[in-house]
Short mmCIF file of C-alpha atoms and ligand atoms in Angstrom, two decimals:
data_model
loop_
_atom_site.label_atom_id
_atom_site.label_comp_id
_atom_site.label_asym_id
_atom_site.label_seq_id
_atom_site.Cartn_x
_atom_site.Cartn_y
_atom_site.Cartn_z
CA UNK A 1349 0.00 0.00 0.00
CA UNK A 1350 2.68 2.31 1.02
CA UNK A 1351 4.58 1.27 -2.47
CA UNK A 1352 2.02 2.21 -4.03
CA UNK A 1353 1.38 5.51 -2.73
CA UNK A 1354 4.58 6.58 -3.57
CA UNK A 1355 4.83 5.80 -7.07
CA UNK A 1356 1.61 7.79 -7.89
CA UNK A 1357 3.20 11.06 -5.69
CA UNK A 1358 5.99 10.21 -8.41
CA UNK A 1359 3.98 10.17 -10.92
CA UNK A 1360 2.14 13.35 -10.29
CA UNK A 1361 5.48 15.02 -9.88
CA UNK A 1362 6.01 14.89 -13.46
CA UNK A 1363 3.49 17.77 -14.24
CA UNK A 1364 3.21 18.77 -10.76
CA UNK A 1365 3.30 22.77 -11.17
CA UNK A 1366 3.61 23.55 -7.61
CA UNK A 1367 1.32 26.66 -6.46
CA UNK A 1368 3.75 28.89 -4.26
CA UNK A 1369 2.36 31.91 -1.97
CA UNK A 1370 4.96 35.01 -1.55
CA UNK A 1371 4.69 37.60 0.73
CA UNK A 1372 7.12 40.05 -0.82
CA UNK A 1373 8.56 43.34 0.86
CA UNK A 1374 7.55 45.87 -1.37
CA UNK A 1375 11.21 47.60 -1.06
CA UNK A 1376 12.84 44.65 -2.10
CA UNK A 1377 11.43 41.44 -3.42
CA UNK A 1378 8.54 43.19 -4.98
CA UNK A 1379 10.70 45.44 -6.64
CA UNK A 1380 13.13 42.73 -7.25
CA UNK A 1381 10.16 40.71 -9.15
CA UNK A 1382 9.08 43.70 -10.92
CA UNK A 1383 12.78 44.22 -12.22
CA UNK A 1384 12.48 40.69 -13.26
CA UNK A 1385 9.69 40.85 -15.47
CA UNK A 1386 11.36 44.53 -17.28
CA UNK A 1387 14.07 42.43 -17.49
CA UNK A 1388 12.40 39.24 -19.53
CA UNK A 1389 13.85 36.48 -16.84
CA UNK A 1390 11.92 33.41 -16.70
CA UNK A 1391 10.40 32.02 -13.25
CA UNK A 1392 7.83 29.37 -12.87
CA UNK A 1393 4.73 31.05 -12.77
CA UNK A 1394 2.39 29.18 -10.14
CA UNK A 1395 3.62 31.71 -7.90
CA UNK A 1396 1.51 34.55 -6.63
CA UNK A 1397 3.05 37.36 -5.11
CA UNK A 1398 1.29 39.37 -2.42
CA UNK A 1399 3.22 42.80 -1.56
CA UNK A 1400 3.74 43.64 2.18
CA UNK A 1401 4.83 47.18 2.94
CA UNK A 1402 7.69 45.09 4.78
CA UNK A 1403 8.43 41.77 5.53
CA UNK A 1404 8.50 42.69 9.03
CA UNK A 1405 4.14 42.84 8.39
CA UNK A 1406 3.40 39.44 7.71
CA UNK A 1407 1.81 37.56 10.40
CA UNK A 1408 1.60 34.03 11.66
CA UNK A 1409 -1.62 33.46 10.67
CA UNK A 1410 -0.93 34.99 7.20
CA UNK A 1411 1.27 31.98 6.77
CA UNK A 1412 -0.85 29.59 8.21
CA UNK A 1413 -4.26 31.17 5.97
CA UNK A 1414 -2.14 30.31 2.82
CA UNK A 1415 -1.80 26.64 3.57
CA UNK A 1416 -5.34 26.17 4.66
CA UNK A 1417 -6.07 27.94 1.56
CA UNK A 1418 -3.87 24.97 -0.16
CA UNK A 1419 -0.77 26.40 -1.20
CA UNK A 1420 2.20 23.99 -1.73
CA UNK A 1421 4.50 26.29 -0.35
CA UNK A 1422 4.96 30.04 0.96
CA UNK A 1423 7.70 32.50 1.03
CA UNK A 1424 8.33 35.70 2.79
CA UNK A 1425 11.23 37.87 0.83
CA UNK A 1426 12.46 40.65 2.61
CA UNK A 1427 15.21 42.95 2.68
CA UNK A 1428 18.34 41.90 3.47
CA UNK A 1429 19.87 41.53 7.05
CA UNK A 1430 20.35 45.32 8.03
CA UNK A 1431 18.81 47.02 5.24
CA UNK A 1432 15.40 46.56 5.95
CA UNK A 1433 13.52 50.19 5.89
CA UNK A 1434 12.12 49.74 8.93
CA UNK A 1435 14.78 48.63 10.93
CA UNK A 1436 13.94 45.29 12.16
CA UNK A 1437 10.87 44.51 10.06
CA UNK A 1438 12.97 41.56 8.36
CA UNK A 1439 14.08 40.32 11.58
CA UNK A 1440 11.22 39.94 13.08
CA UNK A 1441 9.61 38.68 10.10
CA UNK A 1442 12.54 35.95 10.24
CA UNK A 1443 11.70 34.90 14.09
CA UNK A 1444 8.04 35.06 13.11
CA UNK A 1445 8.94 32.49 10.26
CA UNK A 1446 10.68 30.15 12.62
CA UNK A 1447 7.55 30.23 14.81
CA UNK A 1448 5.15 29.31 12.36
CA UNK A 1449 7.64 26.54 11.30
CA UNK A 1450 7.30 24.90 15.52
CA UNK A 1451 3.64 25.62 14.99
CA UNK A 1452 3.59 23.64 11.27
CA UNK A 1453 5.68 20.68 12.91
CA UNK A 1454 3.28 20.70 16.37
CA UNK A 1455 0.25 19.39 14.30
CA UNK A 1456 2.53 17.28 12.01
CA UNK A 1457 2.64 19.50 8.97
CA UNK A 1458 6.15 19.51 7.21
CA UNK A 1459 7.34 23.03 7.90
CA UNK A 1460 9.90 22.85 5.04
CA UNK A 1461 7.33 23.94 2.96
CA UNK A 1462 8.07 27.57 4.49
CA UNK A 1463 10.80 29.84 4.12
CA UNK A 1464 12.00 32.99 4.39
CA UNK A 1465 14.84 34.66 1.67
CA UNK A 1466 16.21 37.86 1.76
CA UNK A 1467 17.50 39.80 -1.16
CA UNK A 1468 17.58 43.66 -2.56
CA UNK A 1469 15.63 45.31 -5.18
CA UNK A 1470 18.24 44.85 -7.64
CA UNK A 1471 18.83 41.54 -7.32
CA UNK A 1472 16.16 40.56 -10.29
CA UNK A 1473 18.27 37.09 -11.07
CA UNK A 1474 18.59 36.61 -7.12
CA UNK A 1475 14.69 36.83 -7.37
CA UNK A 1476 13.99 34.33 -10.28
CA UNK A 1477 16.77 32.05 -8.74
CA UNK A 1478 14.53 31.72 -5.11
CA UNK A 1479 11.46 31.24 -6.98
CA UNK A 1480 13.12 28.11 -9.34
CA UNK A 1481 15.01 26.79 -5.57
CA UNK A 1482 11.70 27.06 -3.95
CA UNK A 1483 9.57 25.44 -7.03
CA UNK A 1484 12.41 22.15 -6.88
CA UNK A 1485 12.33 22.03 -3.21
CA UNK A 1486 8.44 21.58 -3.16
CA UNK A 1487 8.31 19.49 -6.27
CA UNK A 1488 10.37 17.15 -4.57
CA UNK A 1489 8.03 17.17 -1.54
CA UNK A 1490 5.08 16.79 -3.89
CA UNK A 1491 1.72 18.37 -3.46
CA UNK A 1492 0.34 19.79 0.07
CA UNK A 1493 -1.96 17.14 1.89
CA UNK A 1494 -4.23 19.87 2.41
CA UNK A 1495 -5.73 20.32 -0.89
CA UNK A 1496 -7.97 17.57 -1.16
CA UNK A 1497 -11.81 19.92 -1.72
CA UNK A 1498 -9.91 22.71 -1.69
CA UNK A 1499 -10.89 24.87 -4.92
CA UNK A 1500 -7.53 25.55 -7.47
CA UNK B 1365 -0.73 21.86 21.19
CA UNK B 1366 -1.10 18.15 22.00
CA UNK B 1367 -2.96 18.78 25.09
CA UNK B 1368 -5.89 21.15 23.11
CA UNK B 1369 -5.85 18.59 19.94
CA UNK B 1370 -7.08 15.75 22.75
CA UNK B 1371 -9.96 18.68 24.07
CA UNK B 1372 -10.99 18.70 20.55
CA UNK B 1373 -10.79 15.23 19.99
CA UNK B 1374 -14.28 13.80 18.68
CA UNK B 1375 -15.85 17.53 18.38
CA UNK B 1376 -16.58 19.11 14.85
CA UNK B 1377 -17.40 22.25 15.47
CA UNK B 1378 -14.91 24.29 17.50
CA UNK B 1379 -14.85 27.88 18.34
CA UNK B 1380 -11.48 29.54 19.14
CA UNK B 1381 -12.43 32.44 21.49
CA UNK B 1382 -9.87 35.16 21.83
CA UNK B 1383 -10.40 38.13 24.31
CA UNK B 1384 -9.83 41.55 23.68
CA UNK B 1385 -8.36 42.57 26.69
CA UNK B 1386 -5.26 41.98 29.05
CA UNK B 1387 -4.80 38.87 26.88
CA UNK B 1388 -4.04 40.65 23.47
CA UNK B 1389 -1.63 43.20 25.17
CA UNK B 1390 0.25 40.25 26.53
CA UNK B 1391 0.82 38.65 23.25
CA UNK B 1392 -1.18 35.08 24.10
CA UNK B 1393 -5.06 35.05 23.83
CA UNK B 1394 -6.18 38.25 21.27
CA UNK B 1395 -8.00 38.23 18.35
CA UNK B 1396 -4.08 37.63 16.35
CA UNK B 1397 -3.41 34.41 18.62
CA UNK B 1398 -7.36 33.28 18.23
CA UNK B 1399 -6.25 33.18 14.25
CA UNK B 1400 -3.36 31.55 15.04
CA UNK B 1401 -4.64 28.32 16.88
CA UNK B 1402 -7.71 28.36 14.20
CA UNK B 1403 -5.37 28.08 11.29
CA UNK B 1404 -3.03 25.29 13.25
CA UNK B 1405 -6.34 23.23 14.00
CA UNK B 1406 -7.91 23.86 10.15
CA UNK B 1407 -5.00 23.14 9.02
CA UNK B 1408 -3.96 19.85 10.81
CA UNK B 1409 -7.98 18.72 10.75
CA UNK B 1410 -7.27 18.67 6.37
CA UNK B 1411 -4.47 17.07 7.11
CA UNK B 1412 -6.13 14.12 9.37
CA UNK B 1413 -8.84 13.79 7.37
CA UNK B 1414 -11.38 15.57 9.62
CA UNK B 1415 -14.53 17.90 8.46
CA UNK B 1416 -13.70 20.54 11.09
CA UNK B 1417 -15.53 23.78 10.65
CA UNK B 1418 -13.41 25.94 13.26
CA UNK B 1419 -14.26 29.24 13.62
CA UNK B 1420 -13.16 32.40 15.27
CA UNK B 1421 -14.34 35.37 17.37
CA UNK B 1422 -12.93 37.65 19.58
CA UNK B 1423 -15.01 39.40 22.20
CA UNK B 1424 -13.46 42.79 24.14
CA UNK B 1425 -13.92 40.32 27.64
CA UNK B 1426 -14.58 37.44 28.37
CA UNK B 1427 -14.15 38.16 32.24
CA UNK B 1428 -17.99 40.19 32.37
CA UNK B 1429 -21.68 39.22 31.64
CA UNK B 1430 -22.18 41.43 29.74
CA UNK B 1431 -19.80 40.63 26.68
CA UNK B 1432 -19.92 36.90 27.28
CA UNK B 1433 -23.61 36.54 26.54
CA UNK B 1434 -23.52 39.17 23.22
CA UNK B 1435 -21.44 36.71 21.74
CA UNK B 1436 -24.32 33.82 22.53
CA UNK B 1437 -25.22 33.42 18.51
CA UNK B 1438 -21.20 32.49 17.80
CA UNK B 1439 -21.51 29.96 21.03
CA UNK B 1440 -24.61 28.36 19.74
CA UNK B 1441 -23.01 27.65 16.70
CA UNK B 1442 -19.94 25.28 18.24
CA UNK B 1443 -19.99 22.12 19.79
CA UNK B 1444 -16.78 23.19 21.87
CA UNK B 1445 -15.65 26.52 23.10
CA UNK B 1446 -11.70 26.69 23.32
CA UNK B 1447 -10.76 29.83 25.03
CA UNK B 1448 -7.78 31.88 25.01
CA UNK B 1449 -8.69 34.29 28.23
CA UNK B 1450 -7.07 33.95 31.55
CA UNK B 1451 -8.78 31.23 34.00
CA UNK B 1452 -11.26 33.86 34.95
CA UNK B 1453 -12.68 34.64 31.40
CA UNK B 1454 -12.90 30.60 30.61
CA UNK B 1455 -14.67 30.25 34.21
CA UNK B 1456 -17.66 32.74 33.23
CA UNK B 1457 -17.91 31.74 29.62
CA UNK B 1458 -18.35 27.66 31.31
CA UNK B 1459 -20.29 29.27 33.47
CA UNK B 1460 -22.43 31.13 30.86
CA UNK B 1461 -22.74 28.21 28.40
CA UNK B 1462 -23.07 25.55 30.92
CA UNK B 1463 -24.47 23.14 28.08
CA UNK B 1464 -21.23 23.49 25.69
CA UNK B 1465 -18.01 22.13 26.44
CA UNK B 1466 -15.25 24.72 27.55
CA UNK B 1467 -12.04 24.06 27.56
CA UNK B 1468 -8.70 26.69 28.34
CA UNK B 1469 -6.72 27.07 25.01
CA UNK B 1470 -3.79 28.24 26.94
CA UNK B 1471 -2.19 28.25 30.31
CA UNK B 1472 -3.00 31.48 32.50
CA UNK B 1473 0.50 31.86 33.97
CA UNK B 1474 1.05 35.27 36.11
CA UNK B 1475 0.39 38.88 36.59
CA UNK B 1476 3.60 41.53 35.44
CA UNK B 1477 4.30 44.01 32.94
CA UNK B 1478 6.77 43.31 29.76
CA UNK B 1479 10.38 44.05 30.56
CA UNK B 1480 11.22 43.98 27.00
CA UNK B 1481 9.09 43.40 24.10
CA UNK B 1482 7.99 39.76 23.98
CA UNK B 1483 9.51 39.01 27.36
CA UNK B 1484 7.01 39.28 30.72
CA UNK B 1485 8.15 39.61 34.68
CA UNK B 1486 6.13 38.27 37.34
CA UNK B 1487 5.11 41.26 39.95
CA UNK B 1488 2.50 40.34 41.95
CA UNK B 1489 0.71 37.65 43.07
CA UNK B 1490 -2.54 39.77 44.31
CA UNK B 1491 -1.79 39.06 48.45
CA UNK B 1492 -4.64 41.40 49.51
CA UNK B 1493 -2.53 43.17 52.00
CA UNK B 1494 0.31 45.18 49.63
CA UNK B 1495 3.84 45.91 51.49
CA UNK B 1496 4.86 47.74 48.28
CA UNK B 1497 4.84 50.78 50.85
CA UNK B 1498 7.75 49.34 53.08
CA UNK B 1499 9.74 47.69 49.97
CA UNK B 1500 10.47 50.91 47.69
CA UNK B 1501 7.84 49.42 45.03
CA UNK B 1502 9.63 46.38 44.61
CA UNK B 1503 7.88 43.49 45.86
CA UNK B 1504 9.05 40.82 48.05
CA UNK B 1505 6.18 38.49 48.30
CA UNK B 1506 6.14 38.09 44.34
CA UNK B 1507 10.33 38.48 43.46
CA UNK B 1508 11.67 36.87 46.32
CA UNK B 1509 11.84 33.34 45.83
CA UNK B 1510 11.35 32.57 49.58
CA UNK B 1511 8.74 35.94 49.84
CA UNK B 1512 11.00 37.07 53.13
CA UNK B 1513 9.57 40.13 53.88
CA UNK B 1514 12.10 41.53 56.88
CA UNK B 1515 15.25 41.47 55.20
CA UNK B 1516 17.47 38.86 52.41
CA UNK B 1517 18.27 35.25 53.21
CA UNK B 1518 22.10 34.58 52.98
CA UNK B 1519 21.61 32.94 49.16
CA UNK B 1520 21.91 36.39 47.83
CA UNK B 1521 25.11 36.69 45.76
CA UNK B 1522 26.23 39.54 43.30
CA UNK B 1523 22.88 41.14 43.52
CA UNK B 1524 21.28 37.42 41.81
CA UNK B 1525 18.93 35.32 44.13
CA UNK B 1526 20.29 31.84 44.78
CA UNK B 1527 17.65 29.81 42.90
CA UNK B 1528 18.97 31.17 39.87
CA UNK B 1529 21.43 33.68 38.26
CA UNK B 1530 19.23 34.47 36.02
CA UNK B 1531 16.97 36.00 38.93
CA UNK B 1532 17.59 39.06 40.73
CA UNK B 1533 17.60 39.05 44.44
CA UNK B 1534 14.61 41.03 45.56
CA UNK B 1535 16.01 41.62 48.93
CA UNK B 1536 19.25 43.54 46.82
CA UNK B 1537 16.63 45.54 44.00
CA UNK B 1538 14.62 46.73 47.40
CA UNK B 1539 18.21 47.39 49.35
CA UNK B 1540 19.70 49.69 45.95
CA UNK B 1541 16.20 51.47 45.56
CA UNK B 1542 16.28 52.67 49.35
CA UNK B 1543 19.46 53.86 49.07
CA UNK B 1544 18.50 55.92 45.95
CA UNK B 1545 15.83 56.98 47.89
CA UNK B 1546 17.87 57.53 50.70
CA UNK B 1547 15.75 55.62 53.00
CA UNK B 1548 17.98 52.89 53.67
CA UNK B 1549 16.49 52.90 57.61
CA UNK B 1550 13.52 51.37 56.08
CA UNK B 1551 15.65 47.61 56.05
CA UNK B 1552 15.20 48.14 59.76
CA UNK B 1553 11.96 48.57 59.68
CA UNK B 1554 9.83 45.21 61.12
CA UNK B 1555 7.20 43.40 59.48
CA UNK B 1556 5.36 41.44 61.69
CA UNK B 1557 3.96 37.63 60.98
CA UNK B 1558 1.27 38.11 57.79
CA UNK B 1559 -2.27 37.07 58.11
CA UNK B 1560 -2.06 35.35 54.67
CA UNK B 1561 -5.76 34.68 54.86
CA UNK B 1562 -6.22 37.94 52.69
CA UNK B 1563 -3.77 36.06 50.01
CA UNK B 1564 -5.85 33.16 49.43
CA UNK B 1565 -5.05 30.81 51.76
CA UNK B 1566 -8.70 31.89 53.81
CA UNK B 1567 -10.32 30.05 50.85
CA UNK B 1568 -11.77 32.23 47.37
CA UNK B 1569 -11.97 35.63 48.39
CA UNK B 1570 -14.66 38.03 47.33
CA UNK B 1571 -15.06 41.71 46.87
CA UNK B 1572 -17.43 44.00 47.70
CA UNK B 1573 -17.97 47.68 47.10
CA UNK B 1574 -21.20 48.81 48.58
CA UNK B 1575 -21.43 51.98 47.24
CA UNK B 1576 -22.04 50.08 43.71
CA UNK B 1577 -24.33 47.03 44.75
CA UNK B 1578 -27.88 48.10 43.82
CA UNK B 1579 -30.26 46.36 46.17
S1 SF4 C 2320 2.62 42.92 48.29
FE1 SF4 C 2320 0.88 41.72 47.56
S2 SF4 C 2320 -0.43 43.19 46.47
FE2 SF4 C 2320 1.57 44.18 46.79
S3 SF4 C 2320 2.69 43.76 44.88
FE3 SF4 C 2320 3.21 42.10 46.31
S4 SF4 C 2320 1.72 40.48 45.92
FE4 SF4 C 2320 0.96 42.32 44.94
S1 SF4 C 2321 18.54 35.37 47.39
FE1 SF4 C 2321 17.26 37.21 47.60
S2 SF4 C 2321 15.46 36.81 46.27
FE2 SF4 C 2321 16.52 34.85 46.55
S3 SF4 C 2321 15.48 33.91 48.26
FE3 SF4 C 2321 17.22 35.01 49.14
S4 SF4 C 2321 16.47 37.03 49.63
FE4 SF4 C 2321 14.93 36.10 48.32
S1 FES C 2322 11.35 47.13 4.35
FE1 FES C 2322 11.89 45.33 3.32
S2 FES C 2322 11.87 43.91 4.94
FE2 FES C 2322 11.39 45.73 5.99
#
């Protein structure tokens, strides 16, 4: 039974397009993602970007709302360490992260399907680059168990 | 989280009930926190299989009549009630809804102020008789680990109580503050054998004003 299991999660891999939720800093990964799109790079595009006036706003249950929702994954991009506008926005947005990771592993939900990056508005490659290492990481951990009568 | 997933255990519909009050400033039951342990139960309940319909509401206390039975509709509408007030908020609402089942969705731990963001201080353990007067606002009952109220025990080392270094020696804060205060003859001062019944140990207290009982 278990054999079987995995080989279909394999075989849904194949064309498995994960769907990836990304709360991006406005100052930077917003920016950053805008840059990208001037600048023609490719990304997979199951992403959808929500902009946060600074990493530093995203909240716990933000997180939580997008995997109830059934997202594969979510992402918080903020600034980079020390250059976040206000201050500590991106730190706290990091601790907040590694909460919500404890929480996701209390009710036996695999919290590597969170992360936080941090980057600079110019970094438009940097930008693409997450969004491809974030699309392999989840591909490899294969849909979210969550999205059974959930609506795409 | 184990502990509330076992009060939930067989239920389908579950109400997370923040309050609005001394809970939210301290970080642990609010209307943020209420979302919180919503999402972590929808989310695990899709994971296990479960139809859970869990819903949220936040009332501004849970701790008075008054607000507890406004929020009757949302009540009627769970099977279980999983509040995020202090003991005395869960106690009315069990109280209020004495058909529902009402369980405490956290652990009501003590009364202090925030030393630093995200970091709490216990400063008083309500004793009913306050010595705050004789102790330059610092108080002994609640900070001293062995509540010595006439003085330090001979633990006290570097201005850290011996039960821990990370705990400063009440005895020491009180000693520096009357000395700022220059008042330092207070230390001699003698406290006399407490009648703890005012703290408790008389059995549940109660409170009365007159002046604003309506008979
Ligand atoms: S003496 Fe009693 S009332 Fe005063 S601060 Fe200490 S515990 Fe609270
Ligand atoms: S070291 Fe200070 S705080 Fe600790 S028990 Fe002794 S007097 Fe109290
Ligand atoms: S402004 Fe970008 S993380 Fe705070």
């Amino acid at each position: 039974m278990e054999a079987e299991e995995a080989t279909s999660t394999q075989e849904v891999n194949e064309d498995f397009r994960p769907k990836i939720v990304a709360y991006c800093c406005n100052y930077c990964a917003y920016a950053a993602a805008d840059l990208a799109g001037s600048m023609r790079l490719s990304y997979p595009p199951d992403i959808k970007v929500i902009r946060i006036p600074c990493s530093g706003k995203v909240e716990i249950n933000y997180l939580l709302k997008a995997f109830e929702e059934g997202a594969d994954g979510v992402m918080v991009a903020g600034c980079l360490e020390g250059d976040c506008h206000f201050m500590e926005g991106n730190y706290r947005a990091k601790r907040k992260v590694r909460h919500a990771k404890r929480l996701l592993d209390e009710i036996g939900f695999d919290s590597e399907r969170l992360e936080m990056y941090n980057l600079s508005s110019a970094m438009a490659g940097r930008f693409a680059e997450i969004i491809e290492e974030m699309t392999e990481k989840i591909k490899k951990l294969g849909p979210t168990p969550l999205r059974k009568g959930v609506k795409d | 989280m184990g502990e509330i997933l076992e009060m939930v255990e067989g239920y389908e519909n579950i109400l997370v009930l923040g309050c609005g009050t001394c809970v939210t400033v301290c970080l642990s039951g609010g209307e943020r926190e209420a979302a919180i342990l919503a999402g972590q139960l929808r989310i695990w309940g899709k994971k296990e299989g479960k139809n859970l319909n869990v819903m949220e509401h936040t009332i501004q206390r849970q701790c008075e009549k008054e607000w507890v039975d406004e929020m009757r509709g949302h009540v009627e509408k769970a099977d279980v009630v999983l509040s995020l007030a202090c003991g005395v908020g869960v106690q009315l609402v069990a109280e209020m809804y004495e058909d529902k089942a009402v369980y405490p969705g956290l652990n009501t731990t003590f009364m202090g102020y925030p030393v630093e963001h995200g970091t709490w201080l216990e400063n008083c353990r309500g004793c009913g008789n306050c010595v705050l007067a004789h102790t330059a606002g610092v108080c002994p009952i609640t900070r001293c680990a062995k509540s010595l109220l006439n003085g330090p025990c001979g633990g006290s080392q570097n201005g850290k109580c011996e039960i821990s270094k990370e705990t400063e020696c009440a005895w020491q804060l009180i000693y520096d503050r009357l000395k700022t205060k220059e008042r330092l003859e207070w230390m001699n001062s003698y406290q006399p054998p407490r009648d703890w019944s005012t703290a408790g140990d008389g059995g549940p207290r109660k409170s009365v004003k007159i002046e604003e009982v309506v008979d």
